XYZ file of C-alpha atoms in Angstrom:
748
model
C 67.386 -117.757 6.501
C 70.072 -115.374 5.238
C 70.979 -117.908 2.528
C 67.393 -117.994 1.283
C 67.190 -114.217 1.046
C 70.610 -114.071 -0.590
C 69.136 -116.353 -3.241
C 66.200 -113.961 -3.580
C 68.587 -111.037 -4.127
C 70.567 -113.001 -6.727
C 67.265 -113.878 -8.390
C 66.371 -110.176 -8.453
C 69.643 -109.259 -10.152
C 69.261 -112.081 -12.688
C 65.805 -110.737 -13.503
C 67.261 -107.230 -13.636
C 69.640 -108.361 -16.400
C 66.734 -109.868 -18.332
C 64.705 -106.735 -17.671
C 67.487 -104.497 -18.965
C 67.718 -106.578 -22.143
C 63.961 -106.717 -22.689
C 63.357 -103.120 -21.585
C 65.967 -101.634 -23.903
C 64.480 -103.654 -26.780
C 61.157 -102.026 -26.023
C 62.447 -98.503 -25.397
C 64.939 -98.350 -28.270
C 62.099 -96.911 -30.357
C 62.150 -93.869 -28.068
C 65.487 -92.550 -29.230
C 66.131 -94.386 -32.517
C 62.828 -93.718 -34.259
C 63.681 -90.301 -35.705
C 67.244 -91.041 -36.787
C 66.307 -94.402 -38.336
C 63.134 -93.059 -39.971
C 64.973 -90.128 -41.573
C 67.992 -92.278 -42.597
C 70.266 -89.719 -40.973
C 73.229 -92.076 -41.005
C 73.925 -95.788 -41.219
C 72.219 -97.909 -38.573
C 75.633 -98.721 -37.107
C 76.515 -95.049 -36.622
C 73.115 -94.312 -35.083
C 73.525 -97.212 -32.654
C 76.996 -96.004 -31.622
C 75.721 -92.473 -30.944
C 72.747 -93.803 -28.976
C 74.922 -96.253 -27.042
C 77.186 -93.452 -25.825
C 74.136 -91.506 -24.673
C 72.666 -94.548 -22.906
C 75.908 -95.313 -21.119
C 76.407 -91.751 -19.891
C 72.748 -91.351 -18.969
C 72.866 -94.482 -16.824
C 75.280 -92.739 -14.460
C 72.853 -89.832 -13.937
C 69.739 -91.681 -12.778
C 70.526 -92.045 -9.086
C 67.883 -89.543 -7.998
C 65.137 -91.516 -9.740
C 65.800 -94.691 -7.707
C 63.681 -93.369 -4.833
C 60.505 -94.143 -6.803
C 61.140 -97.881 -6.362
C 62.042 -97.478 -2.673
C 59.222 -95.337 -1.313
C 57.399 -93.827 -4.286
C 54.518 -96.316 -4.022
C 55.071 -98.312 -0.823
C 55.292 -96.708 2.621
C 58.177 -98.808 4.030
C 57.679 -98.004 7.730
C 54.652 -100.319 7.815
C 56.287 -103.312 6.095
C 58.690 -106.066 7.051
C 61.464 -107.674 5.072
C 59.639 -110.847 3.997
C 56.777 -108.720 2.657
C 58.808 -106.228 0.620
C 60.991 -108.992 -0.808
C 57.844 -110.710 -2.115
C 56.734 -107.385 -3.597
C 60.102 -106.795 -5.290
C 60.227 -110.335 -6.709
C 56.661 -110.112 -8.007
C 57.383 -106.796 -9.726
C 60.471 -108.101 -11.533
C 58.902 -111.401 -12.610
C 55.811 -109.667 -13.970
C 57.854 -106.937 -15.663
C 60.108 -109.271 -17.628
C 57.236 -111.415 -18.892
C 54.955 -108.487 -19.744
C 57.561 -106.479 -21.646
C 58.724 -109.502 -23.592
C 55.172 -110.190 -24.760
C 54.787 -106.632 -26.081
C 58.218 -106.733 -27.759
C 57.357 -109.978 -29.518
C 54.154 -108.375 -30.824
C 56.164 -105.376 -32.062
C 54.145 -102.905 -29.972
C 55.907 -100.171 -28.012
C 54.731 -100.084 -24.409
C 55.885 -98.205 -21.339
C 58.448 -99.605 -18.928
C 57.557 -96.770 -16.563
C 53.861 -97.589 -16.539
C 54.557 -101.299 -16.135
C 56.903 -100.676 -13.183
C 54.567 -98.217 -11.441
C 51.472 -100.381 -11.820
C 53.356 -103.548 -10.894
C 54.524 -101.888 -7.692
C 51.012 -100.617 -7.114
C 49.398 -104.020 -7.794
C 51.862 -105.999 -5.691
C 51.707 -103.490 -2.822
C 47.908 -103.409 -2.975
C 47.662 -107.213 -2.752
C 50.155 -107.308 0.111
C 48.260 -104.508 1.837
C 45.064 -106.549 1.647
C 46.875 -109.461 3.301
C 48.248 -107.210 6.049
C 44.873 -105.595 6.680
C 43.172 -109.006 6.803
C 45.759 -110.250 9.352
C 45.743 -107.045 11.425
C 44.090 -107.756 14.778
C 44.382 -104.131 15.921
C 42.361 -102.704 13.046
C 44.752 -99.751 12.737
C 46.091 -100.535 9.271
C 44.498 -99.119 6.124
C 45.468 -98.472 2.522
C 46.249 -94.853 3.376
C 49.135 -95.814 5.672
C 50.324 -98.764 3.578
C 50.413 -97.129 0.144
C 51.831 -93.749 -0.862
C 48.582 -92.928 -2.650
C 49.390 -89.233 -3.142
C 52.708 -89.916 -4.862
C 51.260 -92.813 -6.856
C 48.426 -90.603 -8.095
C 50.811 -87.801 -9.087
C 53.008 -90.245 -10.998
C 50.042 -91.788 -12.821
C 48.576 -88.386 -13.698
C 51.973 -87.165 -14.927
C 52.334 -90.218 -17.142
C 48.965 -89.932 -18.839
C 48.876 -86.142 -19.057
C 52.215 -86.351 -20.851
C 50.415 -88.181 -23.682
C 48.160 -85.214 -24.461
C 50.926 -82.659 -23.907
C 53.341 -84.496 -26.202
C 50.778 -84.870 -28.998
C 49.618 -81.250 -28.872
C 53.145 -79.808 -28.654
C 54.348 -82.151 -31.400
C 51.547 -81.038 -33.729
C 51.845 -77.314 -33.063
C 55.632 -77.018 -33.100
C 56.015 -79.205 -36.189
C 53.389 -77.113 -38.002
C 55.315 -73.948 -37.169
C 58.615 -75.545 -38.188
C 57.125 -76.711 -41.482
C 55.789 -73.248 -42.282
C 59.252 -71.922 -41.431
C 61.165 -74.355 -43.651
C 58.528 -75.907 -45.992
C 59.048 -79.434 -47.333
C 61.698 -78.225 -49.746
C 63.798 -77.308 -46.720
C 67.126 -77.129 -48.574
C 65.922 -74.156 -50.597
C 66.537 -70.757 -49.035
C 67.926 -71.927 -45.705
C 70.047 -68.786 -45.374
C 69.949 -67.558 -41.797
C 67.115 -69.894 -40.808
C 69.282 -72.922 -40.189
C 71.579 -71.062 -37.818
C 68.726 -69.903 -35.578
C 66.970 -73.272 -35.694
C 70.194 -75.123 -34.963
C 71.044 -72.744 -32.128
C 67.628 -73.226 -30.520
C 67.729 -76.999 -30.948
C 71.221 -77.550 -29.551
C 70.639 -75.066 -26.728
C 67.517 -76.978 -25.717
C 69.560 -80.189 -25.703
C 72.307 -78.640 -23.619
C 69.939 -77.015 -21.141
C 67.668 -79.958 -20.510
C 70.296 -82.670 -20.586
C 73.721 -81.384 -19.717
C 72.517 -78.955 -17.066
C 69.728 -81.026 -15.528
C 71.565 -84.282 -16.155
C 74.893 -83.201 -14.742
C 73.150 -82.297 -11.493
C 72.576 -85.987 -10.884
C 76.236 -86.954 -11.134
C 77.982 -88.044 -7.965
C 80.833 -85.609 -8.670
C 78.489 -82.632 -8.397
C 78.717 -80.821 -5.076
C 75.993 -78.655 -3.581
C 78.007 -75.522 -4.413
C 78.322 -76.465 -8.065
C 74.616 -77.217 -8.342
C 73.802 -73.870 -6.757
C 76.107 -72.062 -9.185
C 74.286 -73.703 -12.114
C 70.920 -72.637 -10.688
C 72.104 -69.061 -10.149
C 73.564 -68.717 -13.656
C 71.037 -70.675 -15.728
C 69.928 -67.733 -17.863
C 73.527 -66.733 -18.540
C 74.446 -70.280 -19.574
C 71.405 -70.546 -21.849
C 72.132 -67.171 -23.452
C 75.788 -67.979 -24.112
C 74.843 -71.418 -25.505
C 72.230 -69.956 -27.845
C 74.553 -67.316 -29.293
C 77.482 -69.741 -29.553
C 75.555 -72.594 -31.127
C 73.727 -70.292 -33.523
C 77.075 -69.076 -34.839
C 78.505 -72.601 -34.961
C 75.491 -74.022 -36.834
C 75.554 -71.155 -39.331
C 79.265 -71.676 -39.972
C 78.731 -75.409 -40.445
C 76.019 -74.624 -42.991
C 78.381 -72.352 -44.891
C 80.924 -75.200 -44.862
C 78.312 -77.389 -46.642
C 77.646 -79.529 -43.554
C 74.070 -80.814 -43.252
C 73.100 -79.134 -39.970
C 69.896 -81.174 -39.713
C 71.942 -84.368 -39.572
C 74.055 -82.862 -36.817
C 70.917 -81.925 -34.872
C 69.348 -85.363 -35.347
C 72.471 -87.195 -34.175
C 72.851 -84.833 -31.204
C 69.166 -85.285 -30.469
C 69.525 -89.064 -30.643
C 72.389 -88.881 -28.179
C 70.403 -86.545 -25.934
C 67.230 -88.615 -26.020
C 69.161 -91.815 -25.339
C 70.783 -90.060 -22.405
C 67.411 -88.853 -21.113
C 65.957 -92.336 -21.547
C 68.699 -93.927 -19.468
C 68.467 -91.237 -16.813
C 64.690 -91.512 -16.572
C 64.066 -95.214 -17.191
C 66.967 -97.006 -15.537
C 64.914 -97.041 -12.339
C 62.347 -99.182 -14.188
C 64.940 -101.901 -14.707
C 67.207 -101.886 -11.658
C 65.420 -99.694 -9.099
C 63.537 -102.612 -7.560
C 66.535 -105.024 -7.452
C 68.688 -102.311 -5.867
C 65.993 -101.714 -3.251
C 65.996 -105.457 -2.556
C 69.788 -105.484 -2.357
C 69.764 -102.560 0.089
C 67.156 -104.363 2.195
C 69.282 -107.507 2.355
C 72.438 -105.552 3.275
C 70.633 -103.841 6.175
C 69.229 -107.185 7.269
C 72.631 -108.886 7.377
C 74.230 -105.836 9.040
C 71.640 -106.112 11.806
C 72.651 -109.725 12.424
C 69.780 -111.406 10.574
C 66.942 -112.799 12.643
C 63.280 -113.178 11.844
C 62.560 -111.453 8.484
C 58.858 -111.205 9.332
C 59.711 -108.792 12.163
C 62.573 -106.863 10.512
C 61.341 -103.353 9.667
C 62.359 -101.786 6.348
C 61.685 -98.191 7.382
C 65.213 -97.309 6.206
C 63.902 -97.438 2.615
C 62.433 -93.990 3.267
C 65.943 -92.596 2.924
C 67.277 -91.572 -0.497
C 69.058 -94.172 -2.586
C 72.842 -94.141 -2.766
C 73.475 -96.372 -5.745
C 77.069 -97.599 -6.135
C 78.579 -96.251 -9.347
C 79.711 -99.776 -10.265
C 76.098 -100.938 -10.509
C 75.233 -98.012 -12.755
C 78.219 -98.709 -15.018
C 77.333 -102.404 -15.302
C 73.704 -101.527 -16.056
C 74.822 -99.086 -18.731
C 77.050 -101.722 -20.338
C 74.204 -104.252 -20.438
C 71.889 -101.686 -21.995
C 74.445 -100.874 -24.672
C 74.887 -104.563 -25.482
C 71.116 -105.080 -25.690
C 70.742 -102.049 -27.918
C 73.382 -103.272 -30.353
C 72.225 -106.892 -30.607
C 68.451 -107.011 -30.083
C 66.320 -108.019 -33.055
C 63.202 -107.162 -31.070
C 64.343 -103.543 -30.871
C 64.205 -103.269 -34.667
C 60.761 -104.890 -34.623
C 59.371 -102.246 -32.247
C 61.109 -99.396 -34.142
C 59.386 -100.525 -37.348
C 55.937 -100.079 -35.780
C 56.569 -96.463 -34.810
C 58.286 -95.564 -38.108
C 55.500 -97.116 -40.193
C 52.831 -95.145 -38.332
C 54.619 -91.831 -38.921
C 56.041 -92.203 -42.439
C 55.329 -89.405 -44.908
C 54.116 -91.468 -47.843
C 51.477 -94.180 -48.015
C 52.957 -97.620 -47.943
C 52.591 -101.007 -46.378
C 50.267 -100.297 -43.452
C 50.736 -102.630 -40.491
C 47.220 -102.153 -39.155
C 43.800 -102.523 -40.733
C 40.916 -100.122 -40.357
C 38.537 -99.987 -37.410
C 35.092 -98.501 -36.895
C 36.447 -95.945 -34.426
C 39.187 -94.853 -36.844
C 36.741 -94.535 -39.744
C 34.397 -92.441 -37.622
C 37.233 -90.185 -36.428
C 38.516 -89.616 -39.960
C 35.025 -88.848 -41.272
C 34.221 -86.371 -38.498
C 37.651 -84.743 -38.673
C 37.320 -84.212 -42.425
C 33.916 -82.582 -41.915
C 35.227 -80.284 -39.164
C 38.324 -79.417 -41.197
C 36.218 -78.507 -44.221
C 34.044 -76.261 -42.024
C 37.105 -74.485 -40.600
C 38.548 -73.922 -44.076
C 35.478 -71.932 -45.059
C 36.236 -69.181 -42.514
C 39.954 -68.898 -43.307
C 40.809 -66.216 -45.909
C 41.675 -67.628 -49.312
C 45.071 -65.904 -49.341
C 46.090 -67.494 -46.059
C 44.958 -70.932 -47.267
C 46.958 -70.601 -50.460
C 50.111 -69.527 -48.592
C 49.824 -72.373 -46.087
C 49.111 -74.911 -48.849
C 52.183 -73.736 -50.713
C 54.400 -74.107 -47.624
C 52.805 -77.474 -46.784
C 53.040 -78.953 -50.282
C 54.404 -82.427 -49.568
C 55.095 -83.020 -53.267
C 58.322 -81.084 -52.671
C 59.397 -83.293 -49.773
C 63.111 -84.140 -49.676
C 63.706 -87.661 -48.391
C 66.928 -89.580 -48.072
C 66.920 -92.890 -49.936
C 64.562 -95.245 -48.112
C 63.602 -92.629 -45.484
C 60.117 -92.523 -43.952
C 60.200 -88.764 -43.290
C 62.559 -85.815 -43.685
C 65.222 -84.259 -41.475
C 63.075 -81.335 -40.331
C 60.522 -83.592 -38.704
C 63.215 -85.839 -37.254
C 64.910 -82.814 -35.665
C 61.724 -81.420 -34.145
C 60.647 -84.827 -32.826
C 63.962 -85.481 -31.116
C 64.470 -82.043 -29.600
C 60.906 -81.735 -28.346
C 60.720 -85.269 -26.921
C 64.105 -84.877 -25.250
C 63.078 -81.577 -23.697
C 59.810 -82.961 -22.302
C 61.432 -86.104 -20.906
C 64.383 -84.293 -19.362
C 62.005 -81.780 -17.772
C 60.118 -84.647 -16.159
C 63.379 -86.190 -14.978
C 64.504 -82.916 -13.386
C 61.199 -82.843 -11.463
C 61.761 -86.511 -10.409
C 58.567 -87.509 -12.204
C 59.043 -90.801 -14.082
C 57.349 -89.712 -17.300
C 56.924 -92.493 -19.827
C 59.591 -91.985 -22.484
C 57.618 -94.311 -24.767
C 54.422 -92.300 -24.419
C 56.160 -88.976 -24.955
C 58.284 -89.942 -27.960
C 55.514 -91.933 -29.625
C 52.923 -89.183 -29.257
C 55.403 -86.498 -30.355
C 56.065 -88.624 -33.466
C 52.329 -88.966 -34.115
C 51.762 -85.241 -33.578
C 54.553 -84.231 -35.957
C 53.329 -86.672 -38.623
C 49.802 -85.267 -38.305
C 51.129 -81.719 -38.711
C 53.028 -82.828 -41.811
C 49.817 -84.175 -43.377
C 51.334 -87.643 -43.430
C 47.937 -89.043 -42.498
C 46.351 -88.660 -45.913
C 42.897 -89.809 -46.964
C 44.292 -93.164 -48.094
C 46.310 -93.875 -44.954
C 44.642 -91.961 -42.096
C 42.241 -94.730 -41.134
C 45.104 -97.246 -40.919
C 47.382 -94.896 -38.978
C 44.665 -93.976 -36.469
C 43.820 -97.639 -35.988
C 47.500 -98.235 -35.271
C 47.676 -95.377 -32.776
C 44.524 -96.618 -31.056
C 46.001 -100.113 -30.914
C 49.224 -98.862 -29.355
C 47.431 -96.617 -26.842
C 45.054 -99.458 -26.038
C 48.118 -101.588 -25.398
C 49.321 -99.010 -22.886
C 46.109 -99.309 -20.878
C 46.317 -103.081 -21.155
C 49.864 -102.798 -19.808
C 48.634 -100.899 -16.765
C 45.775 -103.290 -16.045
C 47.769 -106.440 -16.735
C 50.712 -105.198 -14.652
C 48.477 -104.387 -11.689
C 46.572 -107.689 -11.731
C 49.509 -109.968 -12.604
C 51.821 -108.471 -9.976
C 49.091 -108.826 -7.364
C 48.582 -112.497 -8.217
C 52.321 -113.217 -8.283
C 52.980 -111.541 -4.926
C 50.283 -113.644 -3.283
C 51.740 -116.793 -4.844
C 55.202 -115.875 -3.570
C 53.974 -114.901 -0.088
C 52.140 -118.160 0.447
C 54.314 -120.407 -1.774
C 57.727 -119.279 -0.492
C 61.007 -120.433 -2.006
C 59.409 -123.263 -3.983
C 57.120 -120.860 -5.819
C 60.025 -118.473 -6.439
C 61.997 -121.262 -8.139
C 58.964 -122.286 -10.209
C 58.356 -118.726 -11.360
C 62.015 -118.173 -12.226
C 61.944 -121.303 -14.387
C 58.751 -120.034 -16.022
C 60.392 -116.697 -16.883
C 63.388 -118.398 -18.508
C 61.105 -120.752 -20.457
C 58.926 -117.923 -21.769
C 61.935 -115.846 -22.836
C 63.426 -118.786 -24.753
C 60.082 -119.521 -26.382
C 59.521 -115.898 -27.401
C 63.002 -115.811 -28.954
C 62.109 -118.782 -31.152
C 58.776 -117.198 -32.105
C 60.527 -113.968 -33.077
C 62.911 -115.891 -35.332
C 59.975 -117.485 -37.162
C 58.223 -114.137 -37.435
C 61.341 -112.564 -38.925
C 61.544 -115.333 -41.509
C 57.892 -114.839 -42.508
C 58.487 -111.154 -43.317
C 61.367 -111.745 -45.732
C 59.714 -109.730 -48.529
C 59.933 -106.483 -46.544
C 63.436 -105.779 -47.862
C 62.223 -106.144 -51.433
C 59.334 -103.758 -50.775
C 61.721 -101.232 -49.221
C 63.858 -101.395 -52.360
C 60.816 -100.695 -54.535
C 59.784 -97.723 -52.397
C 63.285 -96.240 -52.438
C 63.804 -96.784 -56.187
C 64.235 -93.481 -58.010
C 63.241 -94.443 -61.565
C 60.524 -96.536 -63.237
C 63.246 -98.702 -64.748
C 64.318 -99.718 -61.235
C 60.779 -100.339 -60.005
C 59.575 -102.738 -62.716
C 61.980 -105.668 -62.217
C 61.569 -105.397 -58.445
C 57.789 -105.309 -58.788
C 57.819 -108.366 -61.048
C 60.003 -110.163 -58.525
C 57.621 -109.258 -55.683
C 54.558 -110.399 -57.646
C 56.316 -113.654 -58.432
C 57.157 -114.130 -54.743
C 53.534 -113.494 -53.741
C 52.166 -115.951 -56.304
C 54.762 -118.553 -55.429
C 54.029 -118.313 -51.696
C 50.272 -118.411 -52.236
C 50.398 -121.451 -54.519
C 52.554 -123.327 -52.024
C 50.008 -122.546 -49.320
C 47.086 -123.594 -51.522
C 48.701 -126.963 -52.282
C 49.426 -127.655 -48.615
C 46.035 -126.475 -47.351
C 44.096 -128.378 -50.039
C 45.834 -131.605 -49.075
C 45.232 -131.035 -45.354
C 41.547 -130.195 -45.801
C 40.772 -133.227 -47.951
C 42.819 -135.526 -45.707
C 41.188 -134.046 -42.633
C 37.727 -134.760 -44.018
C 38.541 -138.269 -45.196
C 40.264 -139.195 -41.902
C 37.741 -137.195 -39.804
C 40.575 -135.213 -38.225
C 38.840 -132.176 -36.721
C 42.077 -130.711 -35.358
C 43.683 -130.613 -38.804
C 40.585 -129.013 -40.305
C 40.582 -126.302 -37.631
C 44.267 -125.618 -38.200
C 43.580 -125.329 -41.925
C 40.689 -122.931 -41.300
C 42.884 -120.647 -39.172
C 45.672 -120.802 -41.746
C 43.254 -119.729 -44.507
C 42.274 -116.634 -42.517
C 45.922 -115.736 -41.975
C 46.739 -116.317 -45.653
C 43.920 -113.957 -46.630
C 45.484 -111.187 -44.519
C 48.961 -111.796 -45.939
C 47.667 -111.802 -49.527
C 45.802 -108.541 -48.924
C 48.968 -107.026 -47.469
C 51.052 -108.131 -50.473
C 48.429 -106.794 -52.869
C 48.576 -103.358 -51.221
C 52.360 -103.303 -51.491
C 52.249 -104.151 -55.192
C 49.589 -101.579 -56.012
C 51.573 -98.890 -54.198
C 54.672 -99.757 -56.216
C 52.698 -99.967 -59.450
C 51.689 -96.325 -58.959
C 55.363 -95.413 -58.715
C 55.778 -96.512 -62.315
C 52.793 -94.859 -63.981
C 53.433 -94.895 -67.705
C 51.821 -96.551 -70.709
C 53.368 -99.915 -69.863
C 52.070 -99.793 -66.307
C 48.574 -98.856 -67.480
C 48.465 -101.800 -69.900
C 49.788 -104.315 -67.390
C 47.706 -103.001 -64.535
C 44.778 -105.173 -65.678
C 46.856 -108.348 -65.720
C 48.260 -107.608 -62.275
C 44.721 -107.285 -60.923
C 43.569 -110.447 -62.663
C 46.515 -112.365 -61.225
C 45.769 -111.051 -57.730
C 42.095 -111.923 -58.193
C 42.964 -115.484 -59.192
C 45.108 -115.915 -56.072
C 42.238 -114.615 -53.951
C 39.769 -116.940 -55.671
C 42.008 -119.912 -54.934
C 41.909 -118.969 -51.254
C 38.131 -118.520 -51.415
C 37.876 -122.027 -52.879
C 39.807 -123.333 -49.885
C 37.500 -121.526 -47.480
C 34.348 -122.798 -49.232
C 35.885 -126.268 -49.182
C 36.989 -126.210 -45.555
C 33.869 -124.826 -43.840
C 31.441 -127.651 -44.799
C 34.116 -130.283 -44.108
C 34.865 -128.868 -40.654
C 31.171 -128.567 -39.768
C 30.478 -132.133 -40.962
C 33.298 -133.681 -38.939
C 32.566 -131.496 -35.908
C 28.971 -132.802 -35.887
C 30.241 -136.409 -36.054
C 28.172 -137.092 -39.170
C 28.744 -140.186 -41.280
C 32.196 -140.527 -42.827
C 32.885 -140.485 -46.562
C 32.261 -143.978 -48.061
C 35.368 -145.862 -49.153
C 34.216 -146.099 -52.758
C 34.121 -142.277 -52.871
C 37.547 -142.066 -51.214
C 39.086 -144.418 -53.792
C 37.755 -142.450 -56.748
C 38.457 -138.986 -55.310
C 42.019 -139.382 -53.970
C 43.686 -139.917 -57.393
C 42.015 -136.784 -58.750
C 42.913 -134.916 -55.575
C 46.555 -135.869 -56.080
C 46.336 -134.613 -59.660
C 45.053 -131.255 -58.399
C 48.047 -130.970 -56.059
C 50.313 -131.894 -58.978
C 48.732 -129.193 -61.153
C 49.232 -126.577 -58.425
C 52.881 -127.596 -58.105
C 53.201 -127.519 -61.900
C 51.781 -123.983 -62.036
C 54.203 -122.944 -59.304
C 57.095 -124.433 -61.303
C 56.047 -122.544 -64.455
C 56.020 -119.260 -62.524
C 59.349 -120.015 -60.800
C 61.150 -120.883 -64.021
C 59.278 -118.375 -66.223
C 58.515 -121.298 -68.596
C 55.492 -119.570 -70.084
C 55.712 -121.656 -73.262
C 54.350 -124.592 -71.242
C 51.123 -122.798 -70.377
C 49.216 -124.145 -73.389
C 50.186 -127.678 -72.437
C 49.092 -126.950 -68.873
C 45.696 -125.708 -70.073
C 45.121 -128.927 -72.011
C 45.908 -131.052 -68.940
C 43.673 -128.817 -66.821
C 40.755 -129.297 -69.203
C 41.122 -133.087 -68.988
C 41.188 -132.935 -65.199
C 38.076 -130.760 -65.121
C 36.313 -133.294 -67.356
C 37.262 -136.054 -64.885
C 35.716 -134.073 -62.025
C 32.548 -133.595 -64.091
C 32.300 -137.357 -64.543
C 32.810 -137.829 -60.822
C 30.028 -135.360 -60.076
C 27.610 -137.158 -62.391
C 28.466 -140.481 -60.770
C 27.695 -139.102 -57.301
C 24.427 -137.577 -58.530
C 23.441 -141.014 -59.803
C 24.146 -142.441 -56.337
C 21.793 -139.906 -54.775
C 18.901 -141.630 -56.573
C 19.515 -144.635 -54.328
C 17.390 -144.362 -51.192
C 20.048 -145.338 -48.623
C 22.631 -142.747 -49.784
C 23.502 -140.316 -46.983
C 22.482 -136.786 -48.034
C 24.777 -134.914 -45.604
C 28.015 -136.586 -46.667
C 26.977 -136.439 -50.333
C 26.510 -132.678 -50.066
C 30.040 -132.213 -48.697
C 31.477 -134.598 -51.276
C 29.826 -132.747 -54.159
C 31.132 -129.498 -52.733
C 34.675 -130.936 -52.675
C 34.335 -131.898 -56.318
C 32.952 -128.474 -57.290
C 35.656 -126.497 -55.484
C 38.427 -128.739 -56.809
C 37.202 -128.124 -60.349
C 36.991 -124.379 -59.676
C 40.589 -124.360 -58.404
C 41.754 -125.834 -61.710
C 39.931 -123.047 -63.576
C 41.555 -120.386 -61.389
C 45.004 -121.885 -62.013
C 44.425 -121.445 -65.745
C 43.365 -117.814 -65.244
C 46.374 -117.152 -63.019
C 48.909 -118.488 -65.527
C 47.347 -116.458 -68.339
C 47.592 -113.300 -66.223
C 51.193 -114.120 -65.240
C 52.145 -114.610 -68.880
C 50.652 -111.282 -69.960
C 52.055 -109.365 -66.981
C 55.609 -110.577 -67.583
C 55.499 -110.450 -71.396
C 58.275 -108.395 -72.991
C 57.009 -105.326 -74.898
């Protein structure tokens, strides 16, 4: 029996390694968002600073481990076999759930997932215990720590509102203090701001964090408590002087604050969230060690009441966990994927929006605008003018490729770090994801980054992320409950099956992420266009992007056209359905590319841009019309085959396939002309296209003649005529596209 439970403990630690890797990928957004978004330093430097903070913070999280031991479960009423099933269920569910969110690029909360997994697994196990209790003495009140669980849940969700409100208010004050042109007239301001920021970091992290170190004695902790005000006062005066001197020495103090804040937030993250990754495995390890020390025996009668005592985590485990987190931080591609979501939702300028609009977002924007306009009427004109002058984002100073400026990055980091460290000092596992994300949203709102053209997209994104948080809680609760029941009744066999499932899903998600990364290859080109400083830099990049969009769309059209026609001829419903789904996805991607190109076109507003604007729109319209042709072609074909109607007669197949192949050839030829910029061949292409259209007209007339015959099937004839019509229309759109491409790329 000891061997089986040793295997369970090993399984827990294996899952803990996976959880550390997956969890850091998810939570990297918490402490990298501001530094990466403001382009404070190279990504390598930012990672090094954050890695040091993560490693040091991992050694300070010992006090938080009690949440996993007795924060949710009341151990005195459980036995070893029961808590081991709970611990296994929590870890299995956690790894799978977090990996799904990472793959989708949505930041979720490791704290919420851990708390609700513990709650769900313990609830399901409690139901089993109550059902098997012959005495009738057991109830949820003495099996679950409901009071602590409720306080943790309330703290997590209240932190969302607190973080957003504080982020908005403090950023608004900071912006009025500095304005967007923050480099002008810094004078004494930067010294005071830097002193406050660094003092906050020192107080909340070095003072509260150091208290958790194993080297801290009770006397030293008491001395810190007794002299807190003195320490804060000395730090403020000292750091104010230091920051002012650095400013006089031409050092960018904001960069110093952002890097210190990144270090501090990474440290707070590790101190607060390490329990989410290794707290449960360490509780399982402690349970096994007590079990073996007691000589083994029947695990179903071995009480785990000792889990009520505080955790004494070996320093070696904390060091190893810190090293794994650092490795995951430096190598994870998923971490960059999640960071991109948060940065895109808080960037200062309109750009490529990841999310569409929703009815809720449109309603919120409309009502907010109305309320804001009403409030403006009662504010004195002089005050409005002064605020508008200080909040004029036209003067914003951004590093090359940055999403927002250093002032906002500094406020976001210092405020988020302070809130998280405060929660850690109170042993409340606040969600670092919730706090940092909502602080970032609040600061971007205060900076008027949610303009009329982007607000609806940003709010939709925020709603999507917050909705994902609630989905996390519900999914964690239900999934952990199901898994714990499977483990309790399935035993070692089920544990092995679930471990294999976890490994399989992680491998599969890694492959999916690789494909997703390949599909978004044009993001780098868009970033270059956004960061370009002159119109001369924008134009060649814009032409390259337009060419890439047209090339990709034509390749899709050729492939989809062939699949749709083959699917109809061969009555392959599966291929038609795949084509239908692909058309919907292509529509979204084309719309996204169009928005990128229009944004970049506005960055080069001159006479040339105005003249070529029409041809860009006509080219985009032609690409959209080609996709509409595919949709109009696919829908009747799919419906016909799905209804098992009569197949296309062979005489129609024989006369249509050669023309169909010519259409594919013409699409490939158009793609080649665009790729090679061989615009001199367009006239020749137009002549060939006219001949092909004439052939389709003849084919249509032939089929109309067949309809006069009484035994001709009307249903299949309708679909066939539609195929002919849409094929002919595609040829016309190819001609329009090449004309627009020629005019757009013509040398002036």
